[in-house]
CSV table of C-alpha atoms in Angstrom, one decimal:
chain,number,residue,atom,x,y,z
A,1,UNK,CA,0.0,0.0,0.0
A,2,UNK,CA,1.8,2.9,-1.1
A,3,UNK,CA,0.8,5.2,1.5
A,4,UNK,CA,1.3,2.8,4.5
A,5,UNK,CA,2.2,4.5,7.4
A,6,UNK,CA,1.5,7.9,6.3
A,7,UNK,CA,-1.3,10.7,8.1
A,8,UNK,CA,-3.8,12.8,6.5
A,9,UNK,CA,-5.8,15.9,6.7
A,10,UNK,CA,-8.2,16.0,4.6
A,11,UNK,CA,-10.7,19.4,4.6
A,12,UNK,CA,-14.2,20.2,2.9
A,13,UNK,CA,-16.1,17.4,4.0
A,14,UNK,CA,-19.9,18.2,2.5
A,15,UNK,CA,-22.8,18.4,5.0
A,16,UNK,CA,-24.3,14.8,3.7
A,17,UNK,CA,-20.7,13.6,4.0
A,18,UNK,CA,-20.3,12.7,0.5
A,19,UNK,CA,-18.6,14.4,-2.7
A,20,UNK,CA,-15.0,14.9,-3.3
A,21,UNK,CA,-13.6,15.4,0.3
A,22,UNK,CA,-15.7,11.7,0.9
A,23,UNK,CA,-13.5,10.1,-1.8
A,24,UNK,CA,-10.1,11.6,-1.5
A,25,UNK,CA,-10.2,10.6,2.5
A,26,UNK,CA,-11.5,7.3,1.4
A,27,UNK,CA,-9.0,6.6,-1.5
A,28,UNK,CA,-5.9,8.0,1.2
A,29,UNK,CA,-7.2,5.3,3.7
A,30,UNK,CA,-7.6,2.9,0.9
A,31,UNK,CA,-4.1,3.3,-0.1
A,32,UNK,CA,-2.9,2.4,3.8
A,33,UNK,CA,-2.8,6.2,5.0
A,34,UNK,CA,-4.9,7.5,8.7
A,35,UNK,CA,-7.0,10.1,8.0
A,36,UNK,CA,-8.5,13.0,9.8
A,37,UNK,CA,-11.7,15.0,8.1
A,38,UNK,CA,-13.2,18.1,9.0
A,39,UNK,CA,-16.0,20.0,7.6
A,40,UNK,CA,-17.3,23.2,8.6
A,41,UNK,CA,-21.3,22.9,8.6
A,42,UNK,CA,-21.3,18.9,10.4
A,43,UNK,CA,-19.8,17.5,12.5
A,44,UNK,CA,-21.9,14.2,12.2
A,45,UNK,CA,-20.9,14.4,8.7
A,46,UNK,CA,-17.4,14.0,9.1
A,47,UNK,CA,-17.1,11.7,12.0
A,48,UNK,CA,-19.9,9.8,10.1
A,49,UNK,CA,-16.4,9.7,7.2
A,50,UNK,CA,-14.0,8.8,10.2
A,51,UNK,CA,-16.0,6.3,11.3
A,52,UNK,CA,-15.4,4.7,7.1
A,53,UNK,CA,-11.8,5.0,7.4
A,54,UNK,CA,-12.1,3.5,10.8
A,55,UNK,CA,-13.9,0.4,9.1
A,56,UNK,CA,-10.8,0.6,6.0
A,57,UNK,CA,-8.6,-0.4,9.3
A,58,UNK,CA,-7.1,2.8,9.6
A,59,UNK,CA,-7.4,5.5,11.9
A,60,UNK,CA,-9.9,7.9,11.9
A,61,UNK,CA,-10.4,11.6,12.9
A,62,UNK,CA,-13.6,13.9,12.2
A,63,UNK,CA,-13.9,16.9,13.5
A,64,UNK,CA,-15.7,20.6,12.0
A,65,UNK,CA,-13.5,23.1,11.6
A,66,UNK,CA,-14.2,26.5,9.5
A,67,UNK,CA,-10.9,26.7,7.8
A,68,UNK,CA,-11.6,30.3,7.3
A,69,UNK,CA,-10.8,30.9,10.9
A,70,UNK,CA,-7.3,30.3,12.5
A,71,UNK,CA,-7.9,29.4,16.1
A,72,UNK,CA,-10.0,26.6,14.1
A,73,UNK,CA,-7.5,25.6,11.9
A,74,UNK,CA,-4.9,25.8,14.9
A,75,UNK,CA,-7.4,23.5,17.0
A,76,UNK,CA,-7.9,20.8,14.4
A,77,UNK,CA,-4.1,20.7,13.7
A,78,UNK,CA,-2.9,20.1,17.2
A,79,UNK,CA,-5.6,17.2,17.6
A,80,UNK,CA,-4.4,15.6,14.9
A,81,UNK,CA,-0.5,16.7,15.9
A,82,UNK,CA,-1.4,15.0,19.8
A,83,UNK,CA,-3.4,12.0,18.1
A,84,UNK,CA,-0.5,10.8,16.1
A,85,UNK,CA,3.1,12.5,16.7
A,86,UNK,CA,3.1,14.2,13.2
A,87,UNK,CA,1.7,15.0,9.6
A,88,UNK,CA,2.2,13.6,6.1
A,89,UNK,CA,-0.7,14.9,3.9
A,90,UNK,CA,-2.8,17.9,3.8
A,91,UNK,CA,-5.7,18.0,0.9
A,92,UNK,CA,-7.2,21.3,0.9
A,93,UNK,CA,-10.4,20.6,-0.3
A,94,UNK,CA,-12.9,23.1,1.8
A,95,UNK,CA,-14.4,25.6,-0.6
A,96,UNK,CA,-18.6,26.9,-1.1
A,97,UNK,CA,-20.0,29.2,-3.6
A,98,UNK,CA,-22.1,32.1,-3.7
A,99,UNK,CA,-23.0,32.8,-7.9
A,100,UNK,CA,-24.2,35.7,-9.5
A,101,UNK,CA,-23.4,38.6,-11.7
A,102,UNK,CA,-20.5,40.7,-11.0
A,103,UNK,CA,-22.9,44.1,-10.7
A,104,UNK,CA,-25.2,42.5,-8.2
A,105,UNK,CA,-22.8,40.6,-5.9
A,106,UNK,CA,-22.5,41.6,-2.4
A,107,UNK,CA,-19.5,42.4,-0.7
A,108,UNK,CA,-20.3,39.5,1.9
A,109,UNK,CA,-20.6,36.9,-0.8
A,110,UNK,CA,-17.7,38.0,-2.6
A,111,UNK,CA,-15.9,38.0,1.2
A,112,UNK,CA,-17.4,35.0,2.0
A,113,UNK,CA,-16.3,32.9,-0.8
A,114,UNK,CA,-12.3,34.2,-1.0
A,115,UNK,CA,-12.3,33.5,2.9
A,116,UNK,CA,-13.2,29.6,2.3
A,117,UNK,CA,-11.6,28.9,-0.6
A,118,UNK,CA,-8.6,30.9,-0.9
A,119,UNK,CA,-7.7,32.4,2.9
A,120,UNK,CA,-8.4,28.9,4.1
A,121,UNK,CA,-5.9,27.4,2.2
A,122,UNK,CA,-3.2,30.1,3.3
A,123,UNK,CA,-4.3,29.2,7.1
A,124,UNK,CA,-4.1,25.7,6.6
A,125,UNK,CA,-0.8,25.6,4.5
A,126,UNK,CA,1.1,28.4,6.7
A,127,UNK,CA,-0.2,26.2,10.0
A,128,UNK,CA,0.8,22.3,8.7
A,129,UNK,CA,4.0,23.5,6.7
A,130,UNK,CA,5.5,24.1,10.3
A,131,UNK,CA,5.7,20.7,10.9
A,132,UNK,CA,6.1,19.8,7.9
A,133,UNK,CA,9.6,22.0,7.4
A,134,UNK,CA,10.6,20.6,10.8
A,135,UNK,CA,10.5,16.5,9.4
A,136,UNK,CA,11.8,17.7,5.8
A,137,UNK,CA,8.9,16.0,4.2
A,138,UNK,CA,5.1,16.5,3.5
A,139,UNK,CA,2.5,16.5,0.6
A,140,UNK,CA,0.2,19.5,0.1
A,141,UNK,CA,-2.7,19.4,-2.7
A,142,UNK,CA,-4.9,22.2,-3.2
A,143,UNK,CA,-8.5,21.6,-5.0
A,144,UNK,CA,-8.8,24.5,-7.1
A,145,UNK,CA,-11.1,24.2,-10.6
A,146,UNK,CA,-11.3,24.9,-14.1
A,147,UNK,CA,-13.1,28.0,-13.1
A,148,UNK,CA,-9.8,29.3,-12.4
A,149,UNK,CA,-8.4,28.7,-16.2
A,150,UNK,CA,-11.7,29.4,-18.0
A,151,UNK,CA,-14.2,32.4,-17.7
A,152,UNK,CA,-18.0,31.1,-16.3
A,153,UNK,CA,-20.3,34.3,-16.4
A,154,UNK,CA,-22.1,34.7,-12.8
A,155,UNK,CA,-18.5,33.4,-10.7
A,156,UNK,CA,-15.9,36.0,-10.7
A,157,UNK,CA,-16.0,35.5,-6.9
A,158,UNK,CA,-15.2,31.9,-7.1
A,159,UNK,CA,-13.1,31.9,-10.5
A,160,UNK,CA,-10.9,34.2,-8.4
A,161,UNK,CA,-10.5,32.2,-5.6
A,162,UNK,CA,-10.4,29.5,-7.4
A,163,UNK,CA,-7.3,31.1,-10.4
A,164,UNK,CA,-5.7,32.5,-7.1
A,165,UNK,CA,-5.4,28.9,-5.4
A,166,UNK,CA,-3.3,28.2,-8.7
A,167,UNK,CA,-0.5,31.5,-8.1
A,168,UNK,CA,-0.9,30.7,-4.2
A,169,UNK,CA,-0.2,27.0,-5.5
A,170,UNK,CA,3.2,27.9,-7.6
A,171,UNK,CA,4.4,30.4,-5.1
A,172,UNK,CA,4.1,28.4,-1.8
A,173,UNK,CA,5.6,25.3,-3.9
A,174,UNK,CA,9.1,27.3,-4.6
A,175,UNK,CA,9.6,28.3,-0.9
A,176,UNK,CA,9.5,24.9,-0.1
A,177,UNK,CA,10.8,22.6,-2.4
A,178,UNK,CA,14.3,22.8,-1.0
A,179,UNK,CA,12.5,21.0,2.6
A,180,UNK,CA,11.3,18.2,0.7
A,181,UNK,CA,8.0,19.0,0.4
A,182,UNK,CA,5.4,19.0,-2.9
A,183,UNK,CA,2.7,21.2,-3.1
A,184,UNK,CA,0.4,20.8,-6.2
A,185,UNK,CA,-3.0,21.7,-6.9
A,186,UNK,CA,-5.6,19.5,-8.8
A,187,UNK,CA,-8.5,21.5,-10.8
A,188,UNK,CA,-11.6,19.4,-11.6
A,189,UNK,CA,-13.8,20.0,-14.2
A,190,UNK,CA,-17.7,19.3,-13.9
A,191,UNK,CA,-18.0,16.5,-11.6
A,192,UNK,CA,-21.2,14.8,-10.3
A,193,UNK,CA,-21.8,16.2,-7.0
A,194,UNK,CA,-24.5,17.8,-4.7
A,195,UNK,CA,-23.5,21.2,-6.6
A,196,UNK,CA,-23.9,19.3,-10.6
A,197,UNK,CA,-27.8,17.9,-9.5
A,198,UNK,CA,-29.1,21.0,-8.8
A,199,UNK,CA,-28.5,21.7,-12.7
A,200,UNK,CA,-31.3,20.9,-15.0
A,201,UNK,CA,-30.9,18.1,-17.1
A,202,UNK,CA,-31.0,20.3,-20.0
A,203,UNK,CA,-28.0,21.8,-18.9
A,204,UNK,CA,-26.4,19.3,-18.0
A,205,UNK,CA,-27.1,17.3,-21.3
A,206,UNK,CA,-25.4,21.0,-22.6
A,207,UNK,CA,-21.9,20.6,-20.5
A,208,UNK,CA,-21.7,17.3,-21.5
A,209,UNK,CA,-21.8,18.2,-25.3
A,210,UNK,CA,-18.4,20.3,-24.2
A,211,UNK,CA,-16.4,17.0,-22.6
A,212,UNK,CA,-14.8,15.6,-25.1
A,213,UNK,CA,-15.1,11.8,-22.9
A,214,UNK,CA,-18.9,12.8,-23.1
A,215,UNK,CA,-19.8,12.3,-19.2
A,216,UNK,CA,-19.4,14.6,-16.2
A,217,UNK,CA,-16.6,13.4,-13.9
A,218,UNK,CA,-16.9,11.4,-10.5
A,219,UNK,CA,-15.7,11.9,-7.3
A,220,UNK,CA,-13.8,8.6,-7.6
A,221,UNK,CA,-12.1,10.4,-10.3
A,222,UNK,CA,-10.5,13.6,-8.6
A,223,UNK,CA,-10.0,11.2,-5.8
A,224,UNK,CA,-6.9,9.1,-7.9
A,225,UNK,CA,-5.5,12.3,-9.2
A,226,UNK,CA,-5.2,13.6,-5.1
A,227,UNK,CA,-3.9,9.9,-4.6
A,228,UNK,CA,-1.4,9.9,-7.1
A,229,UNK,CA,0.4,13.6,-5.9
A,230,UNK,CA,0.3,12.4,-2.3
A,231,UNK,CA,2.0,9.0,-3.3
A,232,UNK,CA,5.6,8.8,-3.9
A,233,UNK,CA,5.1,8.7,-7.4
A,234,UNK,CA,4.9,12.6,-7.7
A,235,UNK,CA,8.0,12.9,-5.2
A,236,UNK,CA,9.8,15.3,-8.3
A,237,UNK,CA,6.4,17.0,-9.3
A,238,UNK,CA,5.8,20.4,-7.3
A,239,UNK,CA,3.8,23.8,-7.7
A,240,UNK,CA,1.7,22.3,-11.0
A,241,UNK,CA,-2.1,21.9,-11.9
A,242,UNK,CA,-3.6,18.8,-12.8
A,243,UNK,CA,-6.6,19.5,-14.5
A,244,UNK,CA,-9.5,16.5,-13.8
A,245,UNK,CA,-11.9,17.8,-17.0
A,246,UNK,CA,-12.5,14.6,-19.6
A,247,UNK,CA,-10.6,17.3,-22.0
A,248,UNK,CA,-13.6,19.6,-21.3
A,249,UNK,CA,-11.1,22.9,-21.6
A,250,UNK,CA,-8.6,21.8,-24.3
């Protein structure tokens, strides 16, 4: 198992404990890793995840956590720190949305949406990287999105979080790189999620006309791209963006 003895954060888990968080903490534990989850609206949720690691025979931890904040971030970190002696992985996945045209979007979604997706990050990267530098080793993936390549009228709050993730990506990967630890972001496309079945199916029939391998993308699927950058596979891969799409923005 190539992530035997390894721990990991993973962030983001959803309110009905599913989606991408779900997978990527299932596919870590899968691949012999412990694995603490947090989400910010359940805590049910994510101990409801631990408790699925737990059954993988790995150790779980769920707690809620608003990554926004950083006596929250600092709280989750030193559970997990006191729980297991150290840290290996950290897959900032914790992100939200609030759409809708530039000229009627409020300053508190606009706020609202950088703070999760983008100032979490920073909170939870600057907070794990200090043990991280200290052991010389660590993997850090970032869940950005195509939104933050492409242009998708009715999002410039989230295609900005989500194109800033990619420069935050690039920037913190160079400072560290010397320490022996990767830090790479992974940018799904449309994926099928509690967000995708809110869309009609008229629309959805109309993004899949765009993906060139003609289906919208699974959890599952984001989840082995996150695997395969915290494995030692990527070990001489840093500050890149692995687009997770079906060719959707080629």
């Amino acid at each position: 198992m190539i992530l035997e003895g390894k721990r990991a954060i993973v962030t983001g888990i959803s309110k009905g404990g599913g989606g991408i968080g779900r997978a990527i903490a299932l596919a870590l534990a899968e691949a012999g890793a412990d694995v603490a989850v947090a989400g910010h609206s359940s805590l049910a949720a994510a101990e409801a995840v631990a408790a699925e690691i737990t059954a993988l025979g790995r150790r779980g931890i769920g707690a809620q956590c608003n990554v926004a904040e950083a006596a929250d971030v600092e709280k989750f970190l030193a559970q997990v720190l006191t729980s297991w002696g150290g840290l290996d992985i950290v897959v900032n996945n914790a992100g939200t949305t609030r759409d809708g045209l530039l000229l009627r979007m409020s300053e508190e979604d606009w706020d609202m949406v950088l703070d999760s997706n983008l100032k979490g990050t920073f909170l939870m990267t600057r907070a794990v990287l200090k043990p991280m530098v200290k052991q010389r080793r660590g993997k850090i993936v970032n869940i950005t999105s195509v939104m933050g390549l492409i242009a998708n009228p009715g999002q410039a709050n989230y295609s900005a979080s989500k194109a800033g993730l990619i420069g935050f990506t690039r920037t913190a990967a160079k400072e560290v790189a010397s320490r022996n630890i990767q830090i790479n972001a992974v940018a799904p496309g449309f994926i099928e999620t509690a967000m995708t079945e809110k869309m009609t199916e008229e629309l959805k029939a109309t993004v899949q006309k765009d993906i060139p391998a003609g289906r919208l993308g699974t959890p599952e699927d984001v989840a082995q791209a996150v695997l395969f950058l915290c494995s030692p596979a990527s070990d001489y891969i840093t500050g890149q963006t692995l687009t997770v799409d079906g060719g959707m923005i080629l």
